[in-house]
Coordinates of C-alpha atoms and ligand atoms in Angstrom, one line a residue:
X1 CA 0.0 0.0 0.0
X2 CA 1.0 3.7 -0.7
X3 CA 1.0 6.4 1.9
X4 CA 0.6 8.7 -0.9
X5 CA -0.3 12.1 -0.3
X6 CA -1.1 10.9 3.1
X7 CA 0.1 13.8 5.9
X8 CA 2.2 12.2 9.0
X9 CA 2.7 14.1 11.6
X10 CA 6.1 12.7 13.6
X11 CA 6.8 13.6 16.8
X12 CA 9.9 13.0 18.5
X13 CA 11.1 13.1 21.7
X14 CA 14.2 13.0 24.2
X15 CA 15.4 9.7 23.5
X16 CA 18.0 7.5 22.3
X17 CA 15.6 5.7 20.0
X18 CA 15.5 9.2 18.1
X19 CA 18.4 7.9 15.8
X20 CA 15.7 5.1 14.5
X21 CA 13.3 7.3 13.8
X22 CA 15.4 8.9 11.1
X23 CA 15.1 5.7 9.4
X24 CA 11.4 5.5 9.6
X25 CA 11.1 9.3 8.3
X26 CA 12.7 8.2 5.3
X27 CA 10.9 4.9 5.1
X28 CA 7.6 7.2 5.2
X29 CA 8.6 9.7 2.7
X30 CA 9.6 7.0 0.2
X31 CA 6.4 5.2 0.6
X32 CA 4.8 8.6 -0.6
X33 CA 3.7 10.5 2.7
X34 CA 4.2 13.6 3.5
X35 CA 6.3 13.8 6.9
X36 CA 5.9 16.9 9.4
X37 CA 8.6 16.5 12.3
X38 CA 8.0 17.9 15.6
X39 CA 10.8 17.4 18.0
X40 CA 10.9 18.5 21.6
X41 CA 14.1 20.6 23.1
X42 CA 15.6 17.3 24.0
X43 CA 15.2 15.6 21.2
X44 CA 17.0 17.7 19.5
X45 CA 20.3 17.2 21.7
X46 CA 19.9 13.4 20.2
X47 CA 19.3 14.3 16.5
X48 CA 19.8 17.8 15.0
X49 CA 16.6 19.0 13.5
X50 CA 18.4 19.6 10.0
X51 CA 18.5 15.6 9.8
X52 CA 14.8 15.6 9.5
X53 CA 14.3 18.6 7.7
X54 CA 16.6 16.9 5.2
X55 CA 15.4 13.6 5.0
X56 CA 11.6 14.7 5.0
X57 CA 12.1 17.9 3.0
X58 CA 10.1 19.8 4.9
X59 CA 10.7 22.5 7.6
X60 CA 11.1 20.5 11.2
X61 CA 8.9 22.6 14.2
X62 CA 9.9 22.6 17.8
X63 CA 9.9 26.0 19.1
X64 CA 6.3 26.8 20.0
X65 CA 6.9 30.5 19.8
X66 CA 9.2 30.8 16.4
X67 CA 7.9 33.0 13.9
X68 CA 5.7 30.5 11.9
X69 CA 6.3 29.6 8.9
X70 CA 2.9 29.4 8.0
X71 CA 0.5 32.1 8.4
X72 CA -1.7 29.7 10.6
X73 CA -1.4 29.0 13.8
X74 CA 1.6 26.5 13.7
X75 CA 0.4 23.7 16.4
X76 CA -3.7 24.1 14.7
X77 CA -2.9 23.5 11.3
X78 CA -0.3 20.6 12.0
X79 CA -3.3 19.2 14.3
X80 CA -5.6 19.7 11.2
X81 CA -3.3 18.9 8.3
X82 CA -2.4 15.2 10.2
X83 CA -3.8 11.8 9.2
X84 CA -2.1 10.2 11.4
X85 CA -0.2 11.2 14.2
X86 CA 3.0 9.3 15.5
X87 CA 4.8 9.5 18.3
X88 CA 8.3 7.6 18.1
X89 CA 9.8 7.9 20.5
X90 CA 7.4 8.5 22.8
X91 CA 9.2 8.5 26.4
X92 CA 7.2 8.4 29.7
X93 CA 7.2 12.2 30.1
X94 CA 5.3 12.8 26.5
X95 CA 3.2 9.9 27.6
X96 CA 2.5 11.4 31.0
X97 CA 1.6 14.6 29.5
X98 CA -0.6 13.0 27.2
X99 CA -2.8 11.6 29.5
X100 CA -3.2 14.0 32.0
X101 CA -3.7 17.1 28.9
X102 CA -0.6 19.0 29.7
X103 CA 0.5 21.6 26.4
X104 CA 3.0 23.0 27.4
X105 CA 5.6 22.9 24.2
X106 CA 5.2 22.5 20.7
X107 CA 4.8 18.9 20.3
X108 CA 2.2 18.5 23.8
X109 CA 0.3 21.5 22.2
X110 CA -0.3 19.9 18.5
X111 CA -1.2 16.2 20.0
X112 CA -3.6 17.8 22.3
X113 CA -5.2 19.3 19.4
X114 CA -5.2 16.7 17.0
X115 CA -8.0 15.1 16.2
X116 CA -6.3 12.3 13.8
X117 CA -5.3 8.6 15.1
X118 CA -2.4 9.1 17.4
X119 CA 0.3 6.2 17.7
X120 CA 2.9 6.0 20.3
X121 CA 6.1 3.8 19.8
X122 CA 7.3 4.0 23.7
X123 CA 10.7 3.9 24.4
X124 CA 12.6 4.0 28.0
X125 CA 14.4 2.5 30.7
X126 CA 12.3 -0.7 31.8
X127 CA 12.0 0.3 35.3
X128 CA 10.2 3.7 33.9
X129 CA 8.5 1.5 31.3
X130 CA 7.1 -1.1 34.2
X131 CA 6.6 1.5 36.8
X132 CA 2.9 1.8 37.7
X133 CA 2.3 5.8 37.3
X134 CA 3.7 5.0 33.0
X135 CA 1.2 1.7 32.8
X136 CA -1.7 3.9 34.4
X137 CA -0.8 6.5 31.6
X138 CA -1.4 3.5 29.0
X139 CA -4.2 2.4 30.2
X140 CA -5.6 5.8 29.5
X141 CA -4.2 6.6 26.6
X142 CA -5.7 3.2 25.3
X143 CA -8.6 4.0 26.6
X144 CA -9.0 7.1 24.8
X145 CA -7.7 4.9 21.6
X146 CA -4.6 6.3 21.7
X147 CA -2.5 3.3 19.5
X148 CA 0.6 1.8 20.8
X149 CA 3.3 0.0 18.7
X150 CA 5.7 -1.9 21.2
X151 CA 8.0 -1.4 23.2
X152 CA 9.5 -4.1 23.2
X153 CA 12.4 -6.4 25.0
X154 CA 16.2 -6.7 24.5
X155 CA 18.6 -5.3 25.7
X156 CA 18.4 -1.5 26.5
X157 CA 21.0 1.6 26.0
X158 CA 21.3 2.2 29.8
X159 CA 22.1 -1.6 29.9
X160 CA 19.7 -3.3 31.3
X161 CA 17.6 -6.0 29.7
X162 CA 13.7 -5.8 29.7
X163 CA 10.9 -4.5 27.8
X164 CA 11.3 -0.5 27.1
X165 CA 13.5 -0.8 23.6
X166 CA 11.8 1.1 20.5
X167 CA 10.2 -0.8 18.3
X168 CA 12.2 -1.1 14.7
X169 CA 11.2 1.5 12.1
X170 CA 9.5 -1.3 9.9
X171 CA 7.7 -2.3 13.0
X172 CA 6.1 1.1 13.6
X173 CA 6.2 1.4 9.6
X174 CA 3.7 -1.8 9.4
X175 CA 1.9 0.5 12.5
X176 CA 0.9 3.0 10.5
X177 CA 0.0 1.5 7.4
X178 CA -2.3 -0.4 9.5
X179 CA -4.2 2.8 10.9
X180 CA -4.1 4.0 7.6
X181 CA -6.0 1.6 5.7
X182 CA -8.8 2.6 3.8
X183 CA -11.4 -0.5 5.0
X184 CA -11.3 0.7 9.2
X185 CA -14.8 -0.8 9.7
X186 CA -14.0 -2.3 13.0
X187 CA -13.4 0.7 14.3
X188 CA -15.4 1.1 18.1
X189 CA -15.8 -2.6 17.7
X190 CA -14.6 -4.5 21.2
X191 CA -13.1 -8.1 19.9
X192 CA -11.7 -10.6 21.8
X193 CA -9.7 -13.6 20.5
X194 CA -8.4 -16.3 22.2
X195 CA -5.2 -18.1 21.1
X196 CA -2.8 -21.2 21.9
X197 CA -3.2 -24.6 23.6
X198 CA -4.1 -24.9 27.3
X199 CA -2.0 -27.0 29.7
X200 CA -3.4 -29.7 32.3
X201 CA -0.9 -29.8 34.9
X202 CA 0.0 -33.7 36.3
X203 CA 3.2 -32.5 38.6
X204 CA 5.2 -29.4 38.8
X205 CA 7.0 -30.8 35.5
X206 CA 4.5 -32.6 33.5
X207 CA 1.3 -31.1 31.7
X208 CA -1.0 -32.8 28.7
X209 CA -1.2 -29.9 25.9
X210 CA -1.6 -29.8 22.3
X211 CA 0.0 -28.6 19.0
X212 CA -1.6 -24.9 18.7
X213 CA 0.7 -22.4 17.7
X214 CA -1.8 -19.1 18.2
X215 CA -0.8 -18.4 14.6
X216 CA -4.7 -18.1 13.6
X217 CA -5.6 -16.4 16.6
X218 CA -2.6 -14.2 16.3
X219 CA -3.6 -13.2 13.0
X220 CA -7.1 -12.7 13.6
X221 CA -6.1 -10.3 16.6
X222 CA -3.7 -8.6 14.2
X223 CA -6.2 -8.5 11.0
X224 CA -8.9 -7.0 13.9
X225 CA -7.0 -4.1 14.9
X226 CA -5.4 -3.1 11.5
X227 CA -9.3 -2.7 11.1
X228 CA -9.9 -0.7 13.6
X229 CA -10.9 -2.7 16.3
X230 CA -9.7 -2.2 20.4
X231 CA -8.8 -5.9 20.3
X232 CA -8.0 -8.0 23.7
X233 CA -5.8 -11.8 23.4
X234 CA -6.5 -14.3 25.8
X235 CA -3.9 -17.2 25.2
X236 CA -3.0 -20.6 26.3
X237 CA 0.7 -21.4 25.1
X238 CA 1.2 -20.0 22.2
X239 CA 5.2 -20.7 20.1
X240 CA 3.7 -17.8 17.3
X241 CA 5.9 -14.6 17.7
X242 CA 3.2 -12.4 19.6
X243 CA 1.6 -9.5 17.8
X244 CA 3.2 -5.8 18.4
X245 CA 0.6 -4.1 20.7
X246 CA -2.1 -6.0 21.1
X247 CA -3.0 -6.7 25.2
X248 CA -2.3 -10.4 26.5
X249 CA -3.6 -12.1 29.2
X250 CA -1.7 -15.3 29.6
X251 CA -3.6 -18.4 30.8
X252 CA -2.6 -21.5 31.6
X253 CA -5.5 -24.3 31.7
X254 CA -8.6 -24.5 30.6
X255 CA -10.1 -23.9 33.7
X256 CA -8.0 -20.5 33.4
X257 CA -9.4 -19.6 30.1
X258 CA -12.7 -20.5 31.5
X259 CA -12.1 -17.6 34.3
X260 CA -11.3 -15.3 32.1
X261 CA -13.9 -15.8 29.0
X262 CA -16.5 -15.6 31.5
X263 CA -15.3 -12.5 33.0
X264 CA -14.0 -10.5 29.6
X265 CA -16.4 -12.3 26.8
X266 CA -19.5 -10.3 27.6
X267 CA -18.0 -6.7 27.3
X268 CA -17.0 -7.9 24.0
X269 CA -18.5 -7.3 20.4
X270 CA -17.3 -9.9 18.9
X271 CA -15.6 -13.2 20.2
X272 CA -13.2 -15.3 18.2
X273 CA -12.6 -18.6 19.8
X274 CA -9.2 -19.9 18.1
X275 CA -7.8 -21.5 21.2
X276 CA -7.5 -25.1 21.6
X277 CA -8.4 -25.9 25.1
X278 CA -7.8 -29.5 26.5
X279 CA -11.4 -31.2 27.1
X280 CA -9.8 -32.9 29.8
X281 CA -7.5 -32.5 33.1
X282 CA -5.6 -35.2 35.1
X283 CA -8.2 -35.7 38.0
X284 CA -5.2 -35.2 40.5
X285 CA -2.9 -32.6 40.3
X286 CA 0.2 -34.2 41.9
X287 CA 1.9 -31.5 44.2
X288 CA 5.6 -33.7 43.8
X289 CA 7.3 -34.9 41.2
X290 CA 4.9 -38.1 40.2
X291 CA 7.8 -41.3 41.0
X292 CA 8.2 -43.9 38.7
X293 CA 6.4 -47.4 39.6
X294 CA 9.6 -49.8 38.1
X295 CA 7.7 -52.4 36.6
X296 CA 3.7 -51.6 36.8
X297 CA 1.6 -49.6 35.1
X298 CA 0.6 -46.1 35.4
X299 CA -3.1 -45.2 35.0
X300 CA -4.0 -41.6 35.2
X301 CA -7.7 -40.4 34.9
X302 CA -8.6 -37.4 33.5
X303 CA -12.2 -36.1 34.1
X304 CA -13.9 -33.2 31.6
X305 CA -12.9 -29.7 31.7
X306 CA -15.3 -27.1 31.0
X307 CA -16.7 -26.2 27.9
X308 CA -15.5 -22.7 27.4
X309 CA -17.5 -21.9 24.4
X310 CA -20.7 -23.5 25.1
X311 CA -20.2 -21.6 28.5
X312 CA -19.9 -17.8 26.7
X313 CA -22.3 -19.1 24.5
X314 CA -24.8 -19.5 27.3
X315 CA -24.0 -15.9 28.2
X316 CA -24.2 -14.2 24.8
X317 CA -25.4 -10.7 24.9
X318 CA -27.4 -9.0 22.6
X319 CA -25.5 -7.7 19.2
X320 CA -23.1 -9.7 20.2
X321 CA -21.1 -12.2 17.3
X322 CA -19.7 -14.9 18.4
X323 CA -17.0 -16.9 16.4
X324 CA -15.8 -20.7 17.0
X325 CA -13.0 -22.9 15.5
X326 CA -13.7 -26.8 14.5
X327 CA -10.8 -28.9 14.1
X328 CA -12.1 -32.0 12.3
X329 CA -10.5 -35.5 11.2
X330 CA -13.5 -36.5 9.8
X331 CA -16.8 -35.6 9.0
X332 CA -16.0 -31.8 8.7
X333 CA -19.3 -30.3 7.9
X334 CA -21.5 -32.4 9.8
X335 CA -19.7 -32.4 13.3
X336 CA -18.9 -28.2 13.0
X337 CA -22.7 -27.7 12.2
X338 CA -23.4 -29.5 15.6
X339 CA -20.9 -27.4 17.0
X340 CA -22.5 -24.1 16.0
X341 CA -25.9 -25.0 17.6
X342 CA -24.4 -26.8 20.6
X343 CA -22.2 -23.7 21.7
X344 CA -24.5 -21.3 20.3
X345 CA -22.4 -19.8 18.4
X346 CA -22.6 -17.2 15.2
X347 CA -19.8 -18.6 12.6
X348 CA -17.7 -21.3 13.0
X349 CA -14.6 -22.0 11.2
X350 CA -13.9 -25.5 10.2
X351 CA -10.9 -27.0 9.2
X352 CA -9.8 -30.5 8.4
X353 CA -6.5 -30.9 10.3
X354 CA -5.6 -34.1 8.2
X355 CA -5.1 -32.2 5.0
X356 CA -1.7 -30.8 4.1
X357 CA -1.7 -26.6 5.0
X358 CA -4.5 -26.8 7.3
X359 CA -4.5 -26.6 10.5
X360 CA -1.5 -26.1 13.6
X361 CA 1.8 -24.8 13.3
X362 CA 1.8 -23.8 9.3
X363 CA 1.2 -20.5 7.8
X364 CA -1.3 -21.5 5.9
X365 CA -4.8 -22.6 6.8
X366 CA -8.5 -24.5 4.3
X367 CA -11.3 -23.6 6.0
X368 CA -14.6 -23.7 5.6
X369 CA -17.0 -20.7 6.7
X370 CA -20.4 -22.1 8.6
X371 CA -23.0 -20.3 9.5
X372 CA -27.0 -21.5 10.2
X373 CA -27.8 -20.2 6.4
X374 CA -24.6 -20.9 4.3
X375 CA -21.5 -22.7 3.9
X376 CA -18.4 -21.2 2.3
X377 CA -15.2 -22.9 1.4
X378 CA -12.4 -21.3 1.1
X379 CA -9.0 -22.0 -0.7
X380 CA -6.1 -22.7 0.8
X381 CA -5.1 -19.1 2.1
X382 CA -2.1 -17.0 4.6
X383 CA -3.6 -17.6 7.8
X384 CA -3.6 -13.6 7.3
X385 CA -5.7 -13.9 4.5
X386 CA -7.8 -16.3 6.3
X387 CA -8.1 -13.9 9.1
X388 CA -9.6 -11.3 7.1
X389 CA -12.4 -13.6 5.7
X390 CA -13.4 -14.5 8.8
X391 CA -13.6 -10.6 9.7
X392 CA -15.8 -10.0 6.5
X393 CA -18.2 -12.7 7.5
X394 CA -18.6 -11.5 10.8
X395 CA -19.3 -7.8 9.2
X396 CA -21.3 -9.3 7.3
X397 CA -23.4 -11.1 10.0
X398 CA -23.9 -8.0 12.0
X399 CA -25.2 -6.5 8.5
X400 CA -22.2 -4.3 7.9
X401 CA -20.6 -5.8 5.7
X402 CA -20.2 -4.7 1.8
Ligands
CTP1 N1 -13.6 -25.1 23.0 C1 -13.9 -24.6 24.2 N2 -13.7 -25.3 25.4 C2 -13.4 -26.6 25.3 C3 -13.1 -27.2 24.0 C4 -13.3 -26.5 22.9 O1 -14.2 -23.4 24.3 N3 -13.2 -27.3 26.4 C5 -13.8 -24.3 21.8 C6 -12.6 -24.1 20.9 O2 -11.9 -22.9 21.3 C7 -13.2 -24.0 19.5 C8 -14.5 -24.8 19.6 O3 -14.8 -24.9 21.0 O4 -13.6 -22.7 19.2 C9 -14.4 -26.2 19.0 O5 -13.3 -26.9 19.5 P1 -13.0 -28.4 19.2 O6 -11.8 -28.9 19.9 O7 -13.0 -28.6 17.7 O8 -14.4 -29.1 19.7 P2 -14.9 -29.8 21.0 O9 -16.1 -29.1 21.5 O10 -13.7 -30.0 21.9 O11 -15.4 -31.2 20.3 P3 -14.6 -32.5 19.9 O12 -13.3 -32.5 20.7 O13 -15.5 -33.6 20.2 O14 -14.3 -32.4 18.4

């Protein structure tokens, strides 16, 4: 996609991570956009404004009183002009100020003003990063849709080692094109996608899982919020490299997934069901390493775990769409339709796991789309592609959809 013509607003802060988004300023103008830097005072003790200004061609603004070089107000038409709004880096002071509505320079001024999507690529020491006053500034920020890219983990200038490192320019890059998109009809939408394989503990070093990678569910979450939509993951194991800025909450057995669909799934619009929770738990957890009988037999008995769908299913709320997987050796059709009525669900995605591209751990995925009135099969797609099929039948479902 082209960011032709498209008006990015940049603002930098005091931060290391300044350097990279030199890079990213290019990567923007030769994509087509038209980059306005903003740099605070301290950014510009890390870069020299005359970088920017030379790699964006355009003037770079940081002094909220210098003689504009418009015959607007500066900060307004900036705020006005923007499409998208970007914030790399964005250290815990700009983020700070953010939340609580402080303008008090150039770059506070314009963002306050701004009524185009603003994303923030965080960057700082992980201790500043971590520290509850910078998470509670998130959470806002989020909360008023404020879009986050990263940070993420490595190791850090200051040397330590933790989450708080900028997120590379193609990372933020991917970002924006992704806010930008023309089809943002998820926007307002609440989804909430679960992911992974769930783990029945035996002993403190044994569990029963399962093959599920969360690539599907990754992708789904991904494919939801390039669309617009304030997304949530729920995820069992997962060995899938986790989306950029989407919120996890880790979960470990079913039981756990339970807890936390039954809490989450009713504030949500729309509820994607890609995990693969184990039907079954050992009936005893063992507290010890379980010792090996030389010579006899181990039986173990597992007794059913909850049914985590049928149980959100049960407390579907109005307008609410709500999206299962079927992984099927046999009888594909026929056992997923059962699934859709006994878990009362909207859409269920059915693939056969036997055929080659389907299914955990590839990249790929055949499904078939079921719902009470049709049944579409699709080719064998990117589990990206995939993702977005399944988002265009759920539009569609809720009557939005083209
Ligand atoms: N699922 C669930 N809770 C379970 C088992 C499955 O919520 N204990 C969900 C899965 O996330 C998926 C759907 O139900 O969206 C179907 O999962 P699948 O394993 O195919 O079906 P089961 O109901 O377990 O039926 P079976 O094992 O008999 O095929």
């Amino acid at each position: 996609m082209s960011l032709q013509g498209k008006h990015i607003v940049l603002g930098v802060t005091g931060g290391i991570a300044a350097y990279k988004s030199c890079v990213l300023a290019s990567r923007l103008r030769k994509a087509g956009a038209v980059v306005h830097v903003i740099m605070t005072e301290h950014a510009t003790r890390f870069v020299a404004p005359l970088t920017f200004e030379t790699l964006t061609n355009q003037p770079v603004v940081s002094d909220l009183f210098a003689r504009p070089s418009t015959w607007e107000v500066e900060h307004i038409a900036l705020a006005k002009a923007a499409d998208l709004f970007v914030i790399a880096p964005a250290t815990a002071n700009i983020l700070a100020k953010m939340a609580c509505g402080i303008a008090d320079d150039m770059l506070s001024t314009t963002v306050l003003d701004t009524r185009a999507p603003v994303l923030a690529a965080p960057a700082m020491n992980t201790n500043m990063w971590t520290a509850e006053a910078t998470q509670r500034n998130v959470e806002t920020l989020r909360a008023r849709g404020v879009h986050f890219v990263g940070p993420e983990g490595g190791f850090l200038a200051c040397g330590d080692e933790g989450p708080g490192r900028m997120s590379e320019p193609e990372t933020i890059f991917a970002a924006i094109k992704d806010l930008l998109r023309e089809k943002r009809d998820l926007t307002g939408l609440r989804v909430l996608v679960t992911a992974g394989g769930t783990r029945e503990r035996l002993d403190p070093v044994r569990y029963l899982g399962n093959e599920s990678s969360g690539k599907m569910g990754f992708a789904l979450a991904e494919a939801a919020r390039a669309r617009g939509a304030q997304v949530q993951l729920i995820c069992g194991m997962t060995t899938a490299a986790e989306p950029a800025g989407i919120p996890i909450r880790r979960v470990d057995a079913t039981r756990d997934l339970y807890e936390a669909m039954t809490e989450l799934a009713p504030q949500a619009d729309i509820v994607i069901q890609a995990a693969a929770p184990a039907d079954y738990r050992f009936e005893t957890e063992y507290p010890q390493k379980l010792k090996k009988q030389e010579g006899a037999p181990l039986t173990l008995t597992l007794v059913e775990n909850p049914d985590v769908a049928a149980a959100v299913g049960r407390l579907k709320q109005p307008g609410q769409t709500l999206v299962g997987f079927a992984a099927e050796t046999q009888a594909l059709a026929e056992n997923a339709a059962k699934k859709l009525d006994r878990k009362n669900l909207d859409l269920i995605v059915a693939n056969d796991v036997t055929q080659p591209g389907a299914g955990f751990g590839v990249d790929t995925n055949i499904v078939t789309l079921i719902t009470r009135d049709r049944s579409d099969q699709l080719p064998l797609l990117s589990k990206a592609e995939v993702a977005e099929r399944i988002l265009d039948r759920v539009m569609e479902l809720r009557g939005q959809g083209e």
